Coordinates of C-alpha atoms in Angstrom, one line a residue:
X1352 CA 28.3 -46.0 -12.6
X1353 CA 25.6 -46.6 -15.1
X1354 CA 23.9 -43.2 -17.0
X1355 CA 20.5 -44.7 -16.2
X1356 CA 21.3 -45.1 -12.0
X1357 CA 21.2 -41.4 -12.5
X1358 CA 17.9 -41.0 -14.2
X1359 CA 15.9 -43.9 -14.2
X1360 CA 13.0 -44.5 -12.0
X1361 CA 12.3 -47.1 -9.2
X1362 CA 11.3 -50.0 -12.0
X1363 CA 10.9 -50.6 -15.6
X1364 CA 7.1 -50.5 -15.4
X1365 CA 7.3 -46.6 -14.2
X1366 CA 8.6 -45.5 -17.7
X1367 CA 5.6 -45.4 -19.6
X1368 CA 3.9 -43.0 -17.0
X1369 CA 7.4 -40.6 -16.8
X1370 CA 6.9 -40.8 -20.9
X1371 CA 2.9 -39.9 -20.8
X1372 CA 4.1 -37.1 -18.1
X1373 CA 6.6 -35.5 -20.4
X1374 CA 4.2 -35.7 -23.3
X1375 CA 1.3 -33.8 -21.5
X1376 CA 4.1 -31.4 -19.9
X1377 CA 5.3 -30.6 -23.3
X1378 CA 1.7 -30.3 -25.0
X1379 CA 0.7 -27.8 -22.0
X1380 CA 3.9 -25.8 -23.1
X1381 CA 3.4 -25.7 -26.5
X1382 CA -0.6 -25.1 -25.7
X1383 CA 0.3 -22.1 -23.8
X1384 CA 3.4 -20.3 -25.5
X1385 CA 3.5 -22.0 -29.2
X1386 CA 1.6 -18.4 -30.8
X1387 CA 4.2 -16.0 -28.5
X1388 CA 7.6 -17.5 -29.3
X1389 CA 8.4 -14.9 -31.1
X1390 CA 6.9 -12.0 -29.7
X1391 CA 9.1 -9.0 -28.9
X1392 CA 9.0 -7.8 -25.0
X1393 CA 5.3 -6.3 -24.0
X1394 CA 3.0 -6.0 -21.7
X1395 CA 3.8 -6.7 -18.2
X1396 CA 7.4 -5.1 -16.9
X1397 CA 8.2 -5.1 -20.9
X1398 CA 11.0 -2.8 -19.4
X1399 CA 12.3 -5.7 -17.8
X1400 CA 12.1 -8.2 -20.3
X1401 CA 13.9 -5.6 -22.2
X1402 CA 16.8 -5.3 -19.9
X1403 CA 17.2 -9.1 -20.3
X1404 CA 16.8 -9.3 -24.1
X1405 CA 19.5 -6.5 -24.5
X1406 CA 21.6 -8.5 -22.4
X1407 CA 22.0 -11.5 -24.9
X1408 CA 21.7 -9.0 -27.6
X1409 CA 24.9 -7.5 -26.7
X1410 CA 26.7 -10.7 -26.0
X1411 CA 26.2 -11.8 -29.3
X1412 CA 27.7 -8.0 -30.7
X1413 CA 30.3 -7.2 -28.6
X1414 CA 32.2 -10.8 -28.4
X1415 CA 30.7 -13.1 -25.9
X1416 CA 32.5 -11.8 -22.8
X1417 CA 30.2 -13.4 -20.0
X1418 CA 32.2 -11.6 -17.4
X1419 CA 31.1 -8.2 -18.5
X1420 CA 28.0 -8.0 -19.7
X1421 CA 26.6 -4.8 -21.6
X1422 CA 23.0 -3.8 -22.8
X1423 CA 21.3 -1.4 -25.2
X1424 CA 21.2 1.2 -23.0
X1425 CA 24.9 3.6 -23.2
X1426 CA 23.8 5.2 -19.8
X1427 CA 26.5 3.7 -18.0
X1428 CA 30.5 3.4 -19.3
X1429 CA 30.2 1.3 -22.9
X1430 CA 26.3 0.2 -21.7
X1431 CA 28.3 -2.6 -19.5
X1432 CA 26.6 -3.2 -16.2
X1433 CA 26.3 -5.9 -13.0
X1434 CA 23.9 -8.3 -13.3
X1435 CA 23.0 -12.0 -11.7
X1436 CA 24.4 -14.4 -13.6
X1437 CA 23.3 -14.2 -16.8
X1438 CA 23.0 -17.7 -18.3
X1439 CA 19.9 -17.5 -19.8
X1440 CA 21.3 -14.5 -22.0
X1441 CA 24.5 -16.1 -22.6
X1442 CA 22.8 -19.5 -24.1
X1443 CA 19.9 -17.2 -26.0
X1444 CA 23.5 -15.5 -27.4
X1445 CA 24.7 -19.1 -28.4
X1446 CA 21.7 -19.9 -29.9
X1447 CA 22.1 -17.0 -32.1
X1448 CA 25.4 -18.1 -33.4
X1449 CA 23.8 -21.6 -34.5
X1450 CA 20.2 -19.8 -35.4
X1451 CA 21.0 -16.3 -36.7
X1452 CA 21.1 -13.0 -34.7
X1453 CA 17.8 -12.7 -35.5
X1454 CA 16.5 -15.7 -33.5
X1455 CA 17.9 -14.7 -30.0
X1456 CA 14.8 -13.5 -29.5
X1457 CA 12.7 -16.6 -30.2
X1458 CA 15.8 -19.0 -28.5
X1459 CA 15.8 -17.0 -25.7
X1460 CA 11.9 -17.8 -25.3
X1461 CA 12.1 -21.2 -26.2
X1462 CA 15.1 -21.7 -23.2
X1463 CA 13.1 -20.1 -20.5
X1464 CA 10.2 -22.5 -21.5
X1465 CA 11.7 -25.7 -21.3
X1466 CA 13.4 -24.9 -18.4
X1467 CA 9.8 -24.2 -16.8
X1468 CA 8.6 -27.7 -18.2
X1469 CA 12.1 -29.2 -17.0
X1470 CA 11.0 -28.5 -13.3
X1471 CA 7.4 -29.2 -13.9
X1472 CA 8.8 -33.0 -15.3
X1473 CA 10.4 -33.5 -11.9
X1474 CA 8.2 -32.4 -9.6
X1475 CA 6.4 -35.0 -11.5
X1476 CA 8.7 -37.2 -10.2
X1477 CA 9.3 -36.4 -6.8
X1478 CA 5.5 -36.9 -6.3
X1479 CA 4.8 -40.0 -8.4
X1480 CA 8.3 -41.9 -7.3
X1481 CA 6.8 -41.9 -4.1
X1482 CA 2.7 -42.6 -4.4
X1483 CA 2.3 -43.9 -8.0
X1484 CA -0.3 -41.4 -7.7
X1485 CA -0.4 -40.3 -12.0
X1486 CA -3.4 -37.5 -11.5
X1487 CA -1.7 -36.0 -8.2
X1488 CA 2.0 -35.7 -9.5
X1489 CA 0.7 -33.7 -12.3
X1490 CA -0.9 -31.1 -10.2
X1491 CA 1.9 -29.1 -8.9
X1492 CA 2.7 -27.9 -13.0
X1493 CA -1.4 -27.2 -13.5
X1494 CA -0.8 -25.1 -10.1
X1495 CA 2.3 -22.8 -11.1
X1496 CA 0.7 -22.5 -14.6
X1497 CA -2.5 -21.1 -13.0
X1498 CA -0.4 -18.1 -11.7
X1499 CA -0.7 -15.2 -13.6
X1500 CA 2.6 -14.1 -12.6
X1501 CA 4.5 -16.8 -13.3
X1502 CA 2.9 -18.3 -16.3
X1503 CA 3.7 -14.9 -17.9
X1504 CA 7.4 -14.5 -16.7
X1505 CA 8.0 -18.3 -17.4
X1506 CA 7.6 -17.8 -21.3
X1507 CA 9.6 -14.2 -21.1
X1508 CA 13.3 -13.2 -20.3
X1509 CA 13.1 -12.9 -16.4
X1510 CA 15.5 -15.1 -14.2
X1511 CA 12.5 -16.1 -11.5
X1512 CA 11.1 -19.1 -12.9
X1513 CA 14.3 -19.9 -14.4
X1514 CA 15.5 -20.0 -11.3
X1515 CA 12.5 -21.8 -9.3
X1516 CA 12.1 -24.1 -12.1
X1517 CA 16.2 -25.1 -11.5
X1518 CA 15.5 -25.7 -7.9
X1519 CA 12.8 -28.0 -8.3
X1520 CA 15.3 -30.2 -10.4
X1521 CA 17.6 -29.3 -7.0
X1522 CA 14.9 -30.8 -4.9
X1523 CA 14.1 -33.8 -6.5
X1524 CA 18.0 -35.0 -6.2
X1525 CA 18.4 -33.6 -2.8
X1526 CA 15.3 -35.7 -1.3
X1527 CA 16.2 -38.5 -3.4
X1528 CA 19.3 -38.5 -1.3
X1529 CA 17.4 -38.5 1.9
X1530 CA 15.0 -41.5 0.6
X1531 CA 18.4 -44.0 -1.3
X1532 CA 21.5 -42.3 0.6
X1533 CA 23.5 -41.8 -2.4
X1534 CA 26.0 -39.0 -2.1
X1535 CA 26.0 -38.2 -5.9
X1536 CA 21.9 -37.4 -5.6
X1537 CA 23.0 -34.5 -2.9
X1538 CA 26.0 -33.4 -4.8
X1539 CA 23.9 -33.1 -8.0
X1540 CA 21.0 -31.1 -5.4
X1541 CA 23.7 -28.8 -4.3
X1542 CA 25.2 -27.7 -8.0
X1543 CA 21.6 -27.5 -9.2
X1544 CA 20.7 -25.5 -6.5
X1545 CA 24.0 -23.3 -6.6
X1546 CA 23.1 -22.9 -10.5
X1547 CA 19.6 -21.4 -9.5
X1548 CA 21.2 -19.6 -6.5
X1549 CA 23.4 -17.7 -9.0
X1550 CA 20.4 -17.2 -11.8
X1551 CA 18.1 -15.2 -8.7
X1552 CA 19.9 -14.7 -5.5
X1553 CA 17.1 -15.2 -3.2
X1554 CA 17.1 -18.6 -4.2
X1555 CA 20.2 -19.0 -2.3
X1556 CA 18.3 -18.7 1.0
X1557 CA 16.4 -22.1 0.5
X1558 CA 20.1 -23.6 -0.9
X1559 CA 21.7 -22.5 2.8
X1560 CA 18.4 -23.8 4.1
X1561 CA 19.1 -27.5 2.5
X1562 CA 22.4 -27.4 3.0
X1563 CA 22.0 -26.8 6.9
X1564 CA 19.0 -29.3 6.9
X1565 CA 22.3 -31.9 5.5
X1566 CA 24.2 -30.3 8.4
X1567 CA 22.0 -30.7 11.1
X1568 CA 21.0 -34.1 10.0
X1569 CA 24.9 -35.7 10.5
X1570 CA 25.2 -33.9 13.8
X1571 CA 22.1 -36.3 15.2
X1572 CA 23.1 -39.1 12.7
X1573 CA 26.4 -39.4 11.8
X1574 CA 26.3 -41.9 9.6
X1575 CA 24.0 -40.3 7.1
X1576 CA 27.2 -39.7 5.4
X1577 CA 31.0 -41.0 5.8
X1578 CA 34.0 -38.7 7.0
X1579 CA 34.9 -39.1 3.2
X1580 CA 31.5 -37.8 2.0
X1581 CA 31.4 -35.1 4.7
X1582 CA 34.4 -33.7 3.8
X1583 CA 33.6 -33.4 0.1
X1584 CA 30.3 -31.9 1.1
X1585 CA 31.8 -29.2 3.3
X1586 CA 33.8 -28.4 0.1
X1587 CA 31.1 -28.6 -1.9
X1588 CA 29.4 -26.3 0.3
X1589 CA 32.0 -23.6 0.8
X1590 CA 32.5 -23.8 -3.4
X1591 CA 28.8 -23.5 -3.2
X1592 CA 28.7 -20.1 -0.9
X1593 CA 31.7 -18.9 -2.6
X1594 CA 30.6 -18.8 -6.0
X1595 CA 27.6 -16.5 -5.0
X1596 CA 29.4 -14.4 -2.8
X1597 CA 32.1 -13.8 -5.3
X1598 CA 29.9 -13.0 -8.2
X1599 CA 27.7 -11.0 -6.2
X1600 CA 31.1 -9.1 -5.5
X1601 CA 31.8 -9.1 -9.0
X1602 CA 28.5 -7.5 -10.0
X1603 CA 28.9 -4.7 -7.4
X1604 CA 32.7 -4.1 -8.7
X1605 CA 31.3 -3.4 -11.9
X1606 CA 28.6 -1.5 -11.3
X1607 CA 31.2 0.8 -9.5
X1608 CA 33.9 0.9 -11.8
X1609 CA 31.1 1.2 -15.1
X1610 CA 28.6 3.6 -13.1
X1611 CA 25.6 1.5 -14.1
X1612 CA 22.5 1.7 -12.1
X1613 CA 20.3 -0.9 -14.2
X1614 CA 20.5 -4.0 -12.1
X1615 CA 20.7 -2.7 -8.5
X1616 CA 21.1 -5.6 -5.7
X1617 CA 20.3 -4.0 -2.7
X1618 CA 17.7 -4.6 0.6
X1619 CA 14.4 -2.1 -0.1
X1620 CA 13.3 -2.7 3.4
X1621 CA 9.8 -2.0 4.7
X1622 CA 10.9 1.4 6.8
X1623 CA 7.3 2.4 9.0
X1624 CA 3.9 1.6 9.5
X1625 CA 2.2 3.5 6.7
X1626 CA 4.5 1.6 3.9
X1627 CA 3.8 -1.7 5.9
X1628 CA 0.2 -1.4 5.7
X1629 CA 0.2 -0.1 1.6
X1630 CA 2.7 -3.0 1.1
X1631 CA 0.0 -5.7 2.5
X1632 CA -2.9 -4.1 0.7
X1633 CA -0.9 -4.0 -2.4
X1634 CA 0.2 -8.0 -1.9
X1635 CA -3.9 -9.1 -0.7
X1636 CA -5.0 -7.0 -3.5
X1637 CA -3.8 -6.7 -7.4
X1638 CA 0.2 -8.1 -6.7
X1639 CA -1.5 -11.4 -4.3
X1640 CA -4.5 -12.0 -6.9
X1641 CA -1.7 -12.0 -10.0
X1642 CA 0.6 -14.6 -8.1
X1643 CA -2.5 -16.5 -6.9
X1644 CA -5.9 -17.3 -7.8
X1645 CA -8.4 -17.7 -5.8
X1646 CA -8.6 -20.9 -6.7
X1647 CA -5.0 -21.3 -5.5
X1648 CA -5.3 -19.6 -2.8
X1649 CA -7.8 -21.9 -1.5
X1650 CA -5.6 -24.8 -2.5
X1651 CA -2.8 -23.3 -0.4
X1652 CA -5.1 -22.9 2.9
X1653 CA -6.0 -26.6 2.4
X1654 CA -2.3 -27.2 1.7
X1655 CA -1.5 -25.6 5.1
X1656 CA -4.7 -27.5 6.9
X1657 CA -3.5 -30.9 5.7
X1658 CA -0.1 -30.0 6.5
X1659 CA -0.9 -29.1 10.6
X1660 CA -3.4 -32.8 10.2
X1661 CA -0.5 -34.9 8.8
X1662 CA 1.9 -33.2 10.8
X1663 CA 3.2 -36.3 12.8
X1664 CA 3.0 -38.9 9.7
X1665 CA 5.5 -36.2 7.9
X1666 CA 8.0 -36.3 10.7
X1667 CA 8.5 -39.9 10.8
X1668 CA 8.3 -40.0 7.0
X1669 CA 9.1 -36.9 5.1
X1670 CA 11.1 -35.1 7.6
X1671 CA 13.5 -33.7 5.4
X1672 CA 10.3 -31.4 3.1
X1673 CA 9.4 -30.6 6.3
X1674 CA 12.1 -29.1 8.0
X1675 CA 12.4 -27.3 4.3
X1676 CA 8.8 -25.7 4.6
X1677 CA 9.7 -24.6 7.9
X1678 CA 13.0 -22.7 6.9
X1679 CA 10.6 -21.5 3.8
X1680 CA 8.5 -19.8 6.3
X1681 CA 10.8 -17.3 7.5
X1682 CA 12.7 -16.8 4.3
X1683 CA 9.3 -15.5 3.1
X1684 CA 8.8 -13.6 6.1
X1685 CA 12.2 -11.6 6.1
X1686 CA 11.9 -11.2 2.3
X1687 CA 8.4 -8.9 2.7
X1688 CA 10.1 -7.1 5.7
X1689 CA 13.5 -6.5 4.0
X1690 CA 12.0 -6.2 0.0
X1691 CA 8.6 -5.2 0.5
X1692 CA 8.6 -1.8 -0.7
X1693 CA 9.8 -3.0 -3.9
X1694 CA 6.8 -6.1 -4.2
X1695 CA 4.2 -3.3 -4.8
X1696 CA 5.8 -2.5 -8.3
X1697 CA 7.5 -6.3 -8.6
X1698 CA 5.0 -9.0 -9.3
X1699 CA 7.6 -11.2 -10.0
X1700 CA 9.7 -10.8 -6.6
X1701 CA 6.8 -13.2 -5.4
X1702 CA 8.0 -16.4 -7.5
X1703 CA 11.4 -16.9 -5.9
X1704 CA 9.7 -15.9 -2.5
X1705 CA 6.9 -17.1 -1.6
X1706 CA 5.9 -19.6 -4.7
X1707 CA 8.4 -22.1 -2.8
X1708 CA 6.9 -21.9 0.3
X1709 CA 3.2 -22.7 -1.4
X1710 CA 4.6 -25.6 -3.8
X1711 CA 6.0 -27.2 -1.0
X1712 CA 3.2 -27.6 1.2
X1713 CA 1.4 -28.4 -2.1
X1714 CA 3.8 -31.2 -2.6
X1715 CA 3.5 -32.5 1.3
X1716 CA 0.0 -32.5 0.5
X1717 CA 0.1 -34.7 -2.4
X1718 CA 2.6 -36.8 -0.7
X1719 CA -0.5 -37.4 1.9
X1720 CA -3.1 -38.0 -0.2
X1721 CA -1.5 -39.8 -3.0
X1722 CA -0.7 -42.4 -0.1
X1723 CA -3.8 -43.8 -0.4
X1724 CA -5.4 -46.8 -2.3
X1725 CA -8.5 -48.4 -3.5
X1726 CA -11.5 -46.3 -3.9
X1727 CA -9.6 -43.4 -2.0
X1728 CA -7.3 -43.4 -4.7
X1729 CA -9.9 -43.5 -7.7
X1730 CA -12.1 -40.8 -6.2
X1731 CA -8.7 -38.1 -5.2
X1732 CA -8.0 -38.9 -9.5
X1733 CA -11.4 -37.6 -10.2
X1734 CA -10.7 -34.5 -7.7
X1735 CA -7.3 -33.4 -8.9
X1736 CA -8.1 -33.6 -12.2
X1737 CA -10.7 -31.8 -11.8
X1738 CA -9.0 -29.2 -10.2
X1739 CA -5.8 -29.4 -12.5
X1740 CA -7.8 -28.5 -15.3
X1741 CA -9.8 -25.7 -13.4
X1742 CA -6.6 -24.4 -12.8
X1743 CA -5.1 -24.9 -16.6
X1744 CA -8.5 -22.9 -18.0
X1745 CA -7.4 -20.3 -15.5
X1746 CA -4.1 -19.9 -16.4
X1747 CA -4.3 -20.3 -20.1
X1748 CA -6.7 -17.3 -20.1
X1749 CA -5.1 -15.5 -17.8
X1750 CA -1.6 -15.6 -20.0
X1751 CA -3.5 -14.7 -23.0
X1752 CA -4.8 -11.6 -21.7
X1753 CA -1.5 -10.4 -20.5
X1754 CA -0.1 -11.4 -23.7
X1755 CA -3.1 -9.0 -25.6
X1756 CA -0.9 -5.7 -24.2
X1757 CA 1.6 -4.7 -26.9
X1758 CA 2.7 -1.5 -25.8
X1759 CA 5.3 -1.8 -28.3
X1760 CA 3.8 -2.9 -31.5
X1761 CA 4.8 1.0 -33.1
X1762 CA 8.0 -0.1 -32.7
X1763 CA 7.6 -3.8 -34.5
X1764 CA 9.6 -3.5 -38.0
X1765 CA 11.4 -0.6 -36.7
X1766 CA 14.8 -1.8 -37.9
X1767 CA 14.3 -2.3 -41.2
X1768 CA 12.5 0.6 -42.0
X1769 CA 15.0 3.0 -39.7
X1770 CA 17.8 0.6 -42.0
X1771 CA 15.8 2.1 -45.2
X1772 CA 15.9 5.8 -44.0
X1773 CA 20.0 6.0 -43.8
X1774 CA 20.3 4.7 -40.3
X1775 CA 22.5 2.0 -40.0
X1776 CA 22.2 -0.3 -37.2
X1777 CA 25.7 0.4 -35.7
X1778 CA 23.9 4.0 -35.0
X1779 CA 23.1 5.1 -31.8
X1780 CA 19.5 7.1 -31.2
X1781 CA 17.8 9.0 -28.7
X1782 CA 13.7 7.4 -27.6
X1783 CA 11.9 10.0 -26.2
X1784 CA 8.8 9.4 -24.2
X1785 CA 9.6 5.8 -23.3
X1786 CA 10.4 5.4 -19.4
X1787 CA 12.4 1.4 -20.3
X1788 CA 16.0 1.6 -20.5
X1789 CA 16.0 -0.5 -23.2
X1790 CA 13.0 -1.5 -24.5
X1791 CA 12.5 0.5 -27.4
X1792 CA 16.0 -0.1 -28.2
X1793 CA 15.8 -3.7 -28.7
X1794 CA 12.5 -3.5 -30.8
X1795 CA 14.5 -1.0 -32.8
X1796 CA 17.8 -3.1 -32.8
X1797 CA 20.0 0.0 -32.2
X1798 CA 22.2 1.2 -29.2
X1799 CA 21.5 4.3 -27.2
X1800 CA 19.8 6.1 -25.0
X1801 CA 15.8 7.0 -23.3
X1802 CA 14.3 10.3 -22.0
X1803 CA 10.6 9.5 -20.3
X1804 CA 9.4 13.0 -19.7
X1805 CA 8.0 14.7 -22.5
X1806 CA 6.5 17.4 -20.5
X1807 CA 8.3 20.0 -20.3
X1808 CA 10.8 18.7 -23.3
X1809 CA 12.3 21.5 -25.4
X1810 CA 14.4 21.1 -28.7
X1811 CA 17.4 22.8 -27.3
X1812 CA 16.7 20.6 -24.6
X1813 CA 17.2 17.6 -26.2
X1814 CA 19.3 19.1 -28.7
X1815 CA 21.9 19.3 -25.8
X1816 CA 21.2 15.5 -24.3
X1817 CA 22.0 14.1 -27.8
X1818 CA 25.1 16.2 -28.2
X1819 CA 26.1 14.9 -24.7
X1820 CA 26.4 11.5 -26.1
X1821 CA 27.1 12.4 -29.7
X1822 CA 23.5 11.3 -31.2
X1823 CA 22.4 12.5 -34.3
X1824 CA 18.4 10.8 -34.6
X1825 CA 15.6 11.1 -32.0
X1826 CA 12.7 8.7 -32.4
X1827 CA 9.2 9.1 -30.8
X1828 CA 5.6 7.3 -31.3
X1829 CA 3.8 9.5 -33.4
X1830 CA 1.3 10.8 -30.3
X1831 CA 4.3 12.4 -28.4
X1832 CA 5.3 14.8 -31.5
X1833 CA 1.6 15.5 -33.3
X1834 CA -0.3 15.8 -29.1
X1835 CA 2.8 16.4 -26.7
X1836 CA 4.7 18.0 -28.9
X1837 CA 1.9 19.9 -31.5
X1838 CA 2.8 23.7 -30.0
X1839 CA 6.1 23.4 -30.6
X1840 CA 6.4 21.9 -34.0
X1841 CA 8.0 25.1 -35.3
X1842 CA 10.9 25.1 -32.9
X1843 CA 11.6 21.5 -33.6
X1844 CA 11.9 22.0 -37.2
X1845 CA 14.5 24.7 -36.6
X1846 CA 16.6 22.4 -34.9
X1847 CA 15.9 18.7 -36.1
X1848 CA 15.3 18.1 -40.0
X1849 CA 12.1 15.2 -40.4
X1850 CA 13.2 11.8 -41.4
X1851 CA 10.5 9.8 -40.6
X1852 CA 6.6 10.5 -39.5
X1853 CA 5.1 7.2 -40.2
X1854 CA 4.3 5.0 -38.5
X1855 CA 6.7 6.9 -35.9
X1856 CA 8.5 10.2 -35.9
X1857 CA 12.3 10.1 -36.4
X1858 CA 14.0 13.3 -36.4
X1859 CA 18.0 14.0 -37.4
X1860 CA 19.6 16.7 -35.6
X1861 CA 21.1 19.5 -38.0
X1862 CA 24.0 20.9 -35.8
X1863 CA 26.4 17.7 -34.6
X1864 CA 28.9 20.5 -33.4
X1865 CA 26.6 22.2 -30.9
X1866 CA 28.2 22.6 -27.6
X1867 CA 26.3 21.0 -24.8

């Protein structure tokens, strides 16, 4: 088997185009997240992209044990917790053994972008294999990069366009096997797919969904594959189904046996009426207009009207992406019914949930009208490149708003200067005031611990949490000690000496042998 069969296109004089694609692709990426590469978690869900960061943070410290991964946060037994399977981390950890521990940060950036430019590069492909159509297979990246959502999350530490980004590589092979019947296009579909599967579990819904597609297929045609070929596929399979369900098993095990609470995987099911109707305001209000524009939204309704007008062309000729938007309709219908309560608070959950549904009718759409020739083809350039860069202004401006919010820039050059005041980085220290596990604690580069409530906060209150855990320093942002904290300044003196008051307050707790 020759390299190129694997990744070459249907003739030489296709090259030039996949070269121009990756070149715009690329410039788009650098375009958007060039200035932010190495800009520490903020703004959106920073407490998320925390979580993440502290992940491959810990890797790298505490020996690169992938099968018990640890963050910042000391909440649960030696900060180790369950978690989906953390690759991204793990390969941001790597990068800091060939880079520095000091560019995990940046590396981990850099991987979650090109992975997002990966899958925009082949869903290039899958539509300009098939229509030639240059202007049209470049519209499905200038469409996910017009979502605020996921143009944010994609240049951050979050697994969901990680993990969409994978499938669309997952696609691409798994159609390709439909269109030249080579068994090593699905093979490569399914791994790629598992991969994603593992990185966000609700990918696996759409893997069981192309899997049973396969399935289904060979019980009306048999010979879409040979009894050798359906036997390694049902092996395949089952190694597939396996591998999730056992490190889904594995996660709960040690959130068990470690009593972590971080990364919970459980159903948040919409319960009765009143959460059902504050769950759909909330998705056609603020959570619906950050996933989608209203200039995408109006590209998804014609998606859905070309898709009901082509409807019999696609089941001669593109059966297999449509029998995958059909299964992507109820996926995205039992995910708001079984998650919605959680999609109020969870922009994100939207990219693994109900971006695939939209992309693929986008891509049916494409198919269709890239089909064309002549004039009909010179006049739908014009249009979609139009709209792609309509779409591109929107998202560009969109992501640099979102990136304006640095809710943690008093913490930026923490470590050094906590480094410079006596505490080492190997000590562990109390954030009060900050709700994010571990936020603050990877801008400060230290372990330990985070009390949110400052009302009601007394020293012997927190006098007694540190002792709990053996924590001699407490840091704040300046506005919780001098305006939540400016009645009581007296009583904290008397039991915490100052260390630091600019540009935050760190305070050193005199008695280590309270009892708590």
């Amino acid at each position: 088997m020759q390299l190129a069969s694997w990744f070459s296109t249907k003739g030489l004089a296709n090259k030039p185009y996949h070269i121009a694609a990756a070149v715009l692709v690329v410039a788009l990426g650098a375009l958007f997240y060039w200035p932010y590469l190495s800009r520490m978690p903020s703004g959106y869900h920073s407490w998320a992209q925390g979580d993440r960061l502290a992940l491959a943070i810990n890797f790298y410290d505490y020996g690169f044990n992938f099968w018990k991964p640890r963050t910042s946060d000391i909440g649960s037994i030696g900060g180790v917790t369950g978690v989906e399977f953390p690759l991204q981390a793990y390969m941001a950890a790597v990068g800091g053994l060939l880079f520095g521990r000091s560019s995990i940060n940046t590396v981990f950036r850099v991987l979650d972008v090109s992975v997002t430019l990966l899958g925009f590069f082949y869903l290039f492909r899958l539509i300009f294999e098939r229509t030639n159509h240059f202007v049209a297979a470049l519209v499905p990246a200038c469409f996910l990069l017009s979502s605020a959502s996921f143009v944010f999350y994609a240049g951050n530490y979050l697994p969901d366009p990680f993990s969409l980004s994978l499938s669309f590589v997952g696609y691409y092979y798994w159609l390709r096997f439909f269109d030249e019947r080579h068994f090593r296009h699905l093979a490569v579909g399914i791994v790629v797919l598992t991969l994603a599967s593992l990185i966000k579990t609700t990918t696996a819904l759409f893997l069981i969904s192309a899997m049973a597609i396969v399935i289904g297929w060979c019980y009306f045609q048999p010979e879409l594959l040979t009894r050798r070929q359906k036997m390694w596929f049902v092996a395949l399979a089952a190694s597939s189904v396996s591998a999730i369900a056992g490190f889904f098993y594995h996660n709960q095990q040690l959130n068990t046996y470690h009593q972590a609470t971080l990364f919970l995987s459980e159903l948040r099911p919409i319960t009765d009426s009143d959460m059902f109707h504050h769950t759909w305001r909330a998705l056609k209000g603020y959570v619906g207009t950050e996933s989608a524009t209203r200039t995408q939204q109006r590209v998804i309704w014609a998606c859905v009207a070309l898709f009901l007008v082509f409807l019999l062309p696609n089941l001669r000729r593109r059966l297999p992406l449509v029998l995958l938007v059909g299964a992507a309709v109820p996926i995205a219908y039992a995910f708001f019914w079984q998650m919605g309560s959680q999609l109020i608070v969870h922009d994100y959950y939207t990219i693994c949930s109900f971006a695939p549904l939209a992309v693929l009718l986008l891509l049916l759409a494409l198919l269709n009208l890239g089909s064309y020739r002549g004039w009909y083809k010179w006049a739908t350039s014009i249009g979609l490149a139009a709209l792609s860069i309509l779409m591109v202004r929107d998202g560009y401006q969109r992501l640099h708003k979102r990136m304006a919010e640095q809710d943690y820039a008093w913490l930026q050059g923490s470590s050094q200067q906590l480094t410079e005041h006596g505490i080492a980085p190997t000590t562990n220290i109390y954030v009060l005031g900050d709700p994010a596990p571990n936020t603050s604690l990877v801008c400060a580069d230290r372990r330990g611990l985070v009390w949110s409530e400052v009302a009601g906060m007394s020293p012997d209150l927190m006098a007694n949490l540190m002792a709990r855990h053996n924590i001699e320093y407490v840091v704040m942002h300046h506005a919780v000690y001098h305006d939540s904290l400016a009645t009581q300044h007296a009583a904290w003196n008397e039991v915490f000496a100052p260390v630091m008051k600019t540009p935050f307050v760190v305070m050193r707790l005199r008695n280590m042998n309270r009892p708590w």
